[in-house]
mmCIF file of C-alpha atoms in Angstrom:
data_model
loop_
_atom_site.group_PDB
_atom_site.id
_atom_site.type_symbol
_atom_site.label_atom_id
_atom_site.label_comp_id
_atom_site.label_asym_id
_atom_site.label_seq_id
_atom_site.Cartn_x
_atom_site.Cartn_y
_atom_site.Cartn_z
ATOM 1 C CA UNK A 1 0.000 0.000 0.000
ATOM 2 C CA UNK A 2 2.742 2.432 0.967
ATOM 3 C CA UNK A 3 4.578 1.753 -2.297
ATOM 4 C CA UNK A 4 1.697 1.679 -4.762
ATOM 5 C CA UNK A 5 -0.606 4.464 -3.507
ATOM 6 C CA UNK A 6 1.934 7.258 -4.244
ATOM 7 C CA UNK A 7 2.584 5.754 -7.689
ATOM 8 C CA UNK A 8 -1.153 5.573 -8.418
ATOM 9 C CA UNK A 9 -1.578 9.146 -7.151
ATOM 10 C CA UNK A 10 1.189 10.340 -9.458
ATOM 11 C CA UNK A 11 -0.232 8.484 -12.489
ATOM 12 C CA UNK A 12 -3.785 9.744 -11.925
ATOM 13 C CA UNK A 13 -2.640 13.358 -11.981
ATOM 14 C CA UNK A 14 -0.800 12.790 -15.263
ATOM 15 C CA UNK A 15 -4.305 12.756 -16.800
ATOM 16 C CA UNK A 16 -5.435 15.935 -15.031
ATOM 17 C CA UNK A 17 -6.425 18.975 -17.073
ATOM 18 C CA UNK A 18 -4.844 21.244 -14.464
ATOM 19 C CA UNK A 19 -1.201 22.202 -14.049
ATOM 20 C CA UNK A 20 -0.712 21.155 -10.437
ATOM 21 C CA UNK A 21 -1.482 18.281 -8.090
ATOM 22 C CA UNK A 22 -3.630 20.413 -5.811
ATOM 23 C CA UNK A 23 -6.825 19.050 -7.349
ATOM 24 C CA UNK A 24 -8.018 16.890 -10.245
ATOM 25 C CA UNK A 25 -9.770 19.301 -12.646
ATOM 26 C CA UNK A 26 -10.840 16.911 -15.391
ATOM 27 C CA UNK A 27 -9.476 14.272 -17.746
ATOM 28 C CA UNK A 28 -6.921 15.440 -20.323
ATOM 29 C CA UNK A 29 -3.965 14.094 -22.306
ATOM 30 C CA UNK A 30 -2.295 17.474 -22.667
ATOM 31 C CA UNK A 31 0.624 16.555 -20.422
ATOM 32 C CA UNK A 32 1.396 13.581 -22.643
ATOM 33 C CA UNK A 33 1.316 15.857 -25.694
ATOM 34 C CA UNK A 34 3.669 18.241 -23.890
ATOM 35 C CA UNK A 35 5.955 15.337 -23.036
ATOM 36 C CA UNK A 36 6.241 14.123 -26.630
ATOM 37 C CA UNK A 37 6.892 17.657 -27.848
ATOM 38 C CA UNK A 38 9.761 18.056 -25.368
ATOM 39 C CA UNK A 39 12.629 16.983 -27.634
ATOM 40 C CA UNK A 40 15.277 17.274 -24.914
ATOM 41 C CA UNK A 41 13.406 14.979 -22.521
ATOM 42 C CA UNK A 42 12.698 12.398 -25.237
ATOM 43 C CA UNK A 43 16.396 12.314 -26.192
ATOM 44 C CA UNK A 44 17.345 11.874 -22.533
ATOM 45 C CA UNK A 45 14.785 9.064 -22.229
ATOM 46 C CA UNK A 46 16.212 7.271 -25.264
ATOM 47 C CA UNK A 47 19.772 7.782 -23.987
ATOM 48 C CA UNK A 48 18.773 6.302 -20.627
ATOM 49 C CA UNK A 49 17.308 3.175 -22.224
ATOM 50 C CA UNK A 50 20.295 2.809 -24.556
ATOM 51 C CA UNK A 51 22.635 3.121 -21.575
ATOM 52 C CA UNK A 52 20.652 0.534 -19.592
ATOM 53 C CA UNK A 53 20.607 -1.871 -22.549
ATOM 54 C CA UNK A 54 24.346 -1.626 -23.245
ATOM 55 C CA UNK A 55 25.508 -1.671 -19.626
ATOM 56 C CA UNK A 56 23.296 -4.618 -18.648
ATOM 57 C CA UNK A 57 24.310 -6.575 -21.764
ATOM 58 C CA UNK A 58 28.038 -6.102 -21.147
ATOM 59 C CA UNK A 59 27.655 -6.652 -17.396
ATOM 60 C CA UNK A 60 25.750 -9.878 -18.043
ATOM 61 C CA UNK A 61 28.476 -11.216 -20.335
ATOM 62 C CA UNK A 62 31.172 -10.381 -17.785
ATOM 63 C CA UNK A 63 29.051 -11.548 -14.852
ATOM 64 C CA UNK A 64 28.447 -14.998 -16.383
ATOM 65 C CA UNK A 65 32.149 -15.735 -16.632
ATOM 66 C CA UNK A 66 32.811 -14.021 -13.309
ATOM 67 C CA UNK A 67 30.343 -16.363 -11.598
ATOM 68 C CA UNK A 68 31.877 -19.370 -13.340
ATOM 69 C CA UNK A 69 35.361 -18.250 -12.314
ATOM 70 C CA UNK A 70 34.298 -17.982 -8.667
ATOM 71 C CA UNK A 71 32.442 -21.308 -8.732
ATOM 72 C CA UNK A 72 35.269 -23.299 -10.339
ATOM 73 C CA UNK A 73 38.065 -21.888 -8.159
ATOM 74 C CA UNK A 74 39.914 -24.796 -6.545
ATOM 75 C CA UNK A 75 40.918 -23.053 -3.314
ATOM 76 C CA UNK A 76 37.931 -22.499 -1.037
ATOM 77 C CA UNK A 77 39.613 -19.541 0.704
ATOM 78 C CA UNK A 78 40.209 -17.719 -2.577
ATOM 79 C CA UNK A 79 36.668 -18.504 -3.709
ATOM 80 C CA UNK A 80 35.165 -17.070 -0.513
ATOM 81 C CA UNK A 81 37.373 -13.969 -0.760
ATOM 82 C CA UNK A 82 36.219 -13.313 -4.329
ATOM 83 C CA UNK A 83 32.582 -13.845 -3.383
ATOM 84 C CA UNK A 84 32.936 -11.516 -0.390
ATOM 85 C CA UNK A 85 34.559 -8.867 -2.573
ATOM 86 C CA UNK A 86 31.612 -9.183 -4.965
ATOM 87 C CA UNK A 87 29.050 -8.920 -2.154
ATOM 88 C CA UNK A 88 30.704 -5.874 -0.591
ATOM 89 C CA UNK A 89 29.883 -3.909 -3.729
ATOM 90 C CA UNK A 90 26.208 -4.836 -3.276
ATOM 91 C CA UNK A 91 25.983 -3.356 0.212
ATOM 92 C CA UNK A 92 28.288 -0.363 -0.245
ATOM 93 C CA UNK A 93 26.477 3.014 -0.261
ATOM 94 C CA UNK A 94 25.878 4.370 -3.764
ATOM 95 C CA UNK A 95 27.307 7.731 -2.716
ATOM 96 C CA UNK A 96 30.631 6.120 -1.796
ATOM 97 C CA UNK A 97 30.725 4.164 -5.059
ATOM 98 C CA UNK A 98 29.844 7.282 -7.061
ATOM 99 C CA UNK A 99 32.495 9.354 -5.313
ATOM 100 C CA UNK A 100 35.146 6.677 -5.883
ATOM 101 C CA UNK A 101 34.270 6.529 -9.592
ATOM 102 C CA UNK A 102 34.501 10.326 -9.785
ATOM 103 C CA UNK A 103 37.963 10.311 -8.199
ATOM 104 C CA UNK A 104 39.082 7.492 -10.510
ATOM 105 C CA UNK A 105 37.802 9.130 -13.694
ATOM 106 C CA UNK A 106 39.190 12.519 -12.663
ATOM 107 C CA UNK A 107 42.576 10.864 -12.221
ATOM 108 C CA UNK A 108 42.304 9.322 -15.685
ATOM 109 C CA UNK A 109 41.387 12.722 -17.079
ATOM 110 C CA UNK A 110 44.589 14.212 -15.677
ATOM 111 C CA UNK A 111 46.622 11.435 -17.325
ATOM 112 C CA UNK A 112 44.691 11.527 -20.611
ATOM 113 C CA UNK A 113 43.544 15.098 -21.387
ATOM 114 C CA UNK A 114 40.982 13.915 -23.942
ATOM 115 C CA UNK A 115 39.182 11.772 -21.363
ATOM 116 C CA UNK A 116 36.302 13.506 -19.573
ATOM 117 C CA UNK A 117 33.037 12.840 -17.812
ATOM 118 C CA UNK A 118 30.211 11.865 -20.148
ATOM 119 C CA UNK A 119 28.548 8.848 -21.712
ATOM 120 C CA UNK A 120 31.652 6.643 -21.442
ATOM 121 C CA UNK A 121 32.144 7.240 -17.729
ATOM 122 C CA UNK A 122 28.451 6.643 -16.997
ATOM 123 C CA UNK A 123 28.492 3.442 -19.076
ATOM 124 C CA UNK A 124 31.598 2.098 -17.328
ATOM 125 C CA UNK A 125 30.130 2.908 -13.920
ATOM 126 C CA UNK A 126 26.841 1.168 -14.698
ATOM 127 C CA UNK A 127 28.672 -1.893 -16.003
ATOM 128 C CA UNK A 128 30.795 -2.009 -12.859
ATOM 129 C CA UNK A 129 27.944 -1.873 -10.334
ATOM 130 C CA UNK A 130 25.787 -4.252 -12.414
ATOM 131 C CA UNK A 131 28.340 -7.074 -12.601
ATOM 132 C CA UNK A 132 27.936 -8.125 -8.915
ATOM 133 C CA UNK A 133 24.156 -8.322 -9.457
ATOM 134 C CA UNK A 134 24.582 -10.706 -12.389
ATOM 135 C CA UNK A 135 27.099 -12.809 -10.460
ATOM 136 C CA UNK A 136 24.633 -13.246 -7.592
ATOM 137 C CA UNK A 137 21.882 -14.258 -10.031
ATOM 138 C CA UNK A 138 24.023 -16.814 -11.907
ATOM 139 C CA UNK A 139 25.901 -18.430 -8.998
ATOM 140 C CA UNK A 140 22.851 -20.225 -7.488
ATOM 141 C CA UNK A 141 22.127 -21.872 -10.840
ATOM 142 C CA UNK A 142 25.742 -23.054 -11.042
ATOM 143 C CA UNK A 143 25.411 -24.604 -7.582
ATOM 144 C CA UNK A 144 22.216 -26.373 -8.638
ATOM 145 C CA UNK A 145 23.835 -27.817 -11.750
ATOM 146 C CA UNK A 146 24.974 -31.426 -11.634
ATOM 147 C CA UNK A 147 28.713 -31.364 -12.345
ATOM 148 C CA UNK A 148 28.582 -34.966 -13.501
ATOM 149 C CA UNK A 149 27.049 -33.728 -16.782
ATOM 150 C CA UNK A 150 30.212 -31.740 -17.441
ATOM 151 C CA UNK A 151 32.526 -34.634 -16.643
ATOM 152 C CA UNK A 152 30.414 -36.969 -18.767
ATOM 153 C CA UNK A 153 30.727 -34.545 -21.685
ATOM 154 C CA UNK A 154 34.516 -34.499 -21.240
ATOM 155 C CA UNK A 155 34.549 -38.303 -21.244
ATOM 156 C CA UNK A 156 32.602 -38.279 -24.524
ATOM 157 C CA UNK A 157 35.232 -36.056 -26.137
ATOM 158 C CA UNK A 158 33.539 -32.643 -25.902
ATOM 159 C CA UNK A 159 35.816 -29.607 -25.793
ATOM 160 C CA UNK A 160 35.447 -26.602 -23.488
ATOM 161 C CA UNK A 161 33.422 -24.561 -25.989
ATOM 162 C CA UNK A 162 30.964 -27.399 -26.619
ATOM 163 C CA UNK A 163 30.472 -27.922 -22.884
ATOM 164 C CA UNK A 164 29.931 -24.214 -22.324
ATOM 165 C CA UNK A 165 27.599 -23.799 -25.281
ATOM 166 C CA UNK A 166 25.541 -27.002 -24.964
ATOM 167 C CA UNK A 167 25.508 -27.761 -21.241
ATOM 168 C CA UNK A 168 26.460 -24.884 -18.951
ATOM 169 C CA UNK A 169 24.886 -21.860 -20.671
ATOM 170 C CA UNK A 170 21.515 -23.557 -21.410
ATOM 171 C CA UNK A 171 21.282 -24.614 -17.777
ATOM 172 C CA UNK A 172 22.196 -21.114 -16.565
ATOM 173 C CA UNK A 173 19.678 -19.380 -18.852
ATOM 174 C CA UNK A 174 17.084 -18.570 -16.120
ATOM 175 C CA UNK A 175 19.802 -17.031 -13.933
ATOM 176 C CA UNK A 176 21.276 -15.148 -16.892
ATOM 177 C CA UNK A 177 17.873 -13.696 -17.816
ATOM 178 C CA UNK A 178 17.220 -12.733 -14.189
ATOM 179 C CA UNK A 179 20.653 -11.102 -13.962
ATOM 180 C CA UNK A 180 20.117 -9.149 -17.172
ATOM 181 C CA UNK A 181 16.716 -7.824 -16.105
ATOM 182 C CA UNK A 182 18.009 -6.889 -12.654
ATOM 183 C CA UNK A 183 21.020 -5.102 -14.154
ATOM 184 C CA UNK A 184 18.751 -3.327 -16.659
ATOM 185 C CA UNK A 185 16.466 -2.138 -13.859
ATOM 186 C CA UNK A 186 19.322 -0.969 -11.647
ATOM 187 C CA UNK A 187 20.843 0.980 -14.532
ATOM 188 C CA UNK A 188 17.507 2.474 -15.544
ATOM 189 C CA UNK A 189 16.721 4.023 -12.179
ATOM 190 C CA UNK A 190 20.213 4.732 -10.808
ATOM 191 C CA UNK A 191 20.698 8.282 -9.611
ATOM 192 C CA UNK A 192 23.435 8.477 -6.975
ATOM 193 C CA UNK A 193 26.305 6.976 -8.996
ATOM 194 C CA UNK A 194 25.215 8.623 -12.255
ATOM 195 C CA UNK A 195 24.996 12.036 -10.588
ATOM 196 C CA UNK A 196 28.718 11.887 -9.796
ATOM 197 C CA UNK A 197 30.013 10.705 -13.186
ATOM 198 C CA UNK A 198 27.760 12.429 -15.728
ATOM 199 C CA UNK A 199 28.993 15.394 -17.720
ATOM 200 C CA UNK A 200 29.720 16.881 -21.159
ATOM 201 C CA UNK A 201 26.036 17.378 -21.933
ATOM 202 C CA UNK A 202 25.082 13.754 -21.242
ATOM 203 C CA UNK A 203 22.494 13.053 -18.568
ATOM 204 C CA UNK A 204 20.031 10.337 -17.651
ATOM 205 C CA UNK A 205 16.356 10.421 -16.819
ATOM 206 C CA UNK A 206 16.787 10.212 -13.043
ATOM 207 C CA UNK A 207 19.268 13.102 -12.978
ATOM 208 C CA UNK A 208 17.079 15.189 -15.298
ATOM 209 C CA UNK A 209 13.963 14.599 -13.180
ATOM 210 C CA UNK A 210 15.909 15.589 -10.071
ATOM 211 C CA UNK A 211 17.078 18.808 -11.752
ATOM 212 C CA UNK A 212 13.553 19.681 -12.871
ATOM 213 C CA UNK A 213 12.007 18.785 -9.524
ATOM 214 C CA UNK A 214 14.171 21.397 -7.822
ATOM 215 C CA UNK A 215 12.466 24.021 -9.991
ATOM 216 C CA UNK A 216 8.970 22.731 -9.217
ATOM 217 C CA UNK A 217 7.103 19.578 -10.175
ATOM 218 C CA UNK A 218 5.550 19.647 -13.638
ATOM 219 C CA UNK A 219 2.789 17.228 -14.570
ATOM 220 C CA UNK A 220 4.841 16.453 -17.656
ATOM 221 C CA UNK A 221 7.034 14.450 -15.273
ATOM 222 C CA UNK A 222 3.895 12.659 -14.063
ATOM 223 C CA UNK A 223 3.112 11.659 -17.642
ATOM 224 C CA UNK A 224 6.670 10.432 -18.143
ATOM 225 C CA UNK A 225 6.529 8.474 -14.872
ATOM 226 C CA UNK A 226 3.263 6.846 -15.964
ATOM 227 C CA UNK A 227 4.861 5.661 -19.218
ATOM 228 C CA UNK A 228 7.988 4.376 -17.460
ATOM 229 C CA UNK A 229 5.829 2.529 -14.914
ATOM 230 C CA UNK A 230 3.854 0.969 -17.769
ATOM 231 C CA UNK A 231 7.113 -0.105 -19.380
ATOM 232 C CA UNK A 232 8.195 -1.635 -16.064
ATOM 233 C CA UNK A 233 4.985 -3.663 -15.919
ATOM 234 C CA UNK A 234 5.577 -4.908 -19.472
ATOM 235 C CA UNK A 235 9.145 -5.787 -18.480
ATOM 236 C CA UNK A 236 7.987 -7.790 -15.458
ATOM 237 C CA UNK A 237 5.321 -9.636 -17.457
ATOM 238 C CA UNK A 238 7.816 -10.351 -20.233
ATOM 239 C CA UNK A 239 10.361 -11.659 -17.722
ATOM 240 C CA UNK A 240 7.684 -13.887 -16.172
ATOM 241 C CA UNK A 241 6.801 -15.543 -19.480
ATOM 242 C CA UNK A 242 10.438 -15.856 -20.587
ATOM 243 C CA UNK A 243 11.512 -17.437 -17.298
ATOM 244 C CA UNK A 244 8.429 -19.658 -17.319
ATOM 245 C CA UNK A 245 9.278 -20.980 -20.792
ATOM 246 C CA UNK A 246 12.884 -21.620 -19.793
ATOM 247 C CA UNK A 247 11.889 -23.403 -16.587
ATOM 248 C CA UNK A 248 9.501 -25.643 -18.516
#
């Protein structure tokens, strides 16, 4: 109730004919028309989705092999240290992570004058904080997998690529899909880390909404929030059917 009532309240007022949330003055789609005529906001929205798609895709690819590397480590102590290092990033405050990225990228900028804050730094940051999420989604599936299938494949003459492609990856598919969707969601709504590393005219939706909110809430933002929430519902439903098909 506490989570959904404010969202419903926000969405309802996106259809208000008025210009404030002080009272619903009649049904209207004018705020949606205003939203689609706002070229800057539409470009930022597209940039945000492109960033989320790229960062989650790359993070998923790295996270798959990161999880496999942790799982197949021979020394238990080293394996636990790597897993702990991965988990620390999950519980570290976003402000600390964002500040550390800012210091790191500023240092790179002093070494390489052409390197500055912008799309590249935001992309690298989103990839970095998404990888631990993917690792945590894939590792449980690795632990559930029967290792005897792998050894049987080796006995039958399969090489590493064939085992990865025909045994391990198909079995890990539900975890991979879950990791990708989680990474996509984290990237889509991240504010704290992005706020530190954005620059050179590039910004994301969360940072833009924050900047506009400081000047006063516009119902155009309500309309945008309604569309993003609808997209989130479609994403959840799509994930449900995809995971259901893979489980069956």
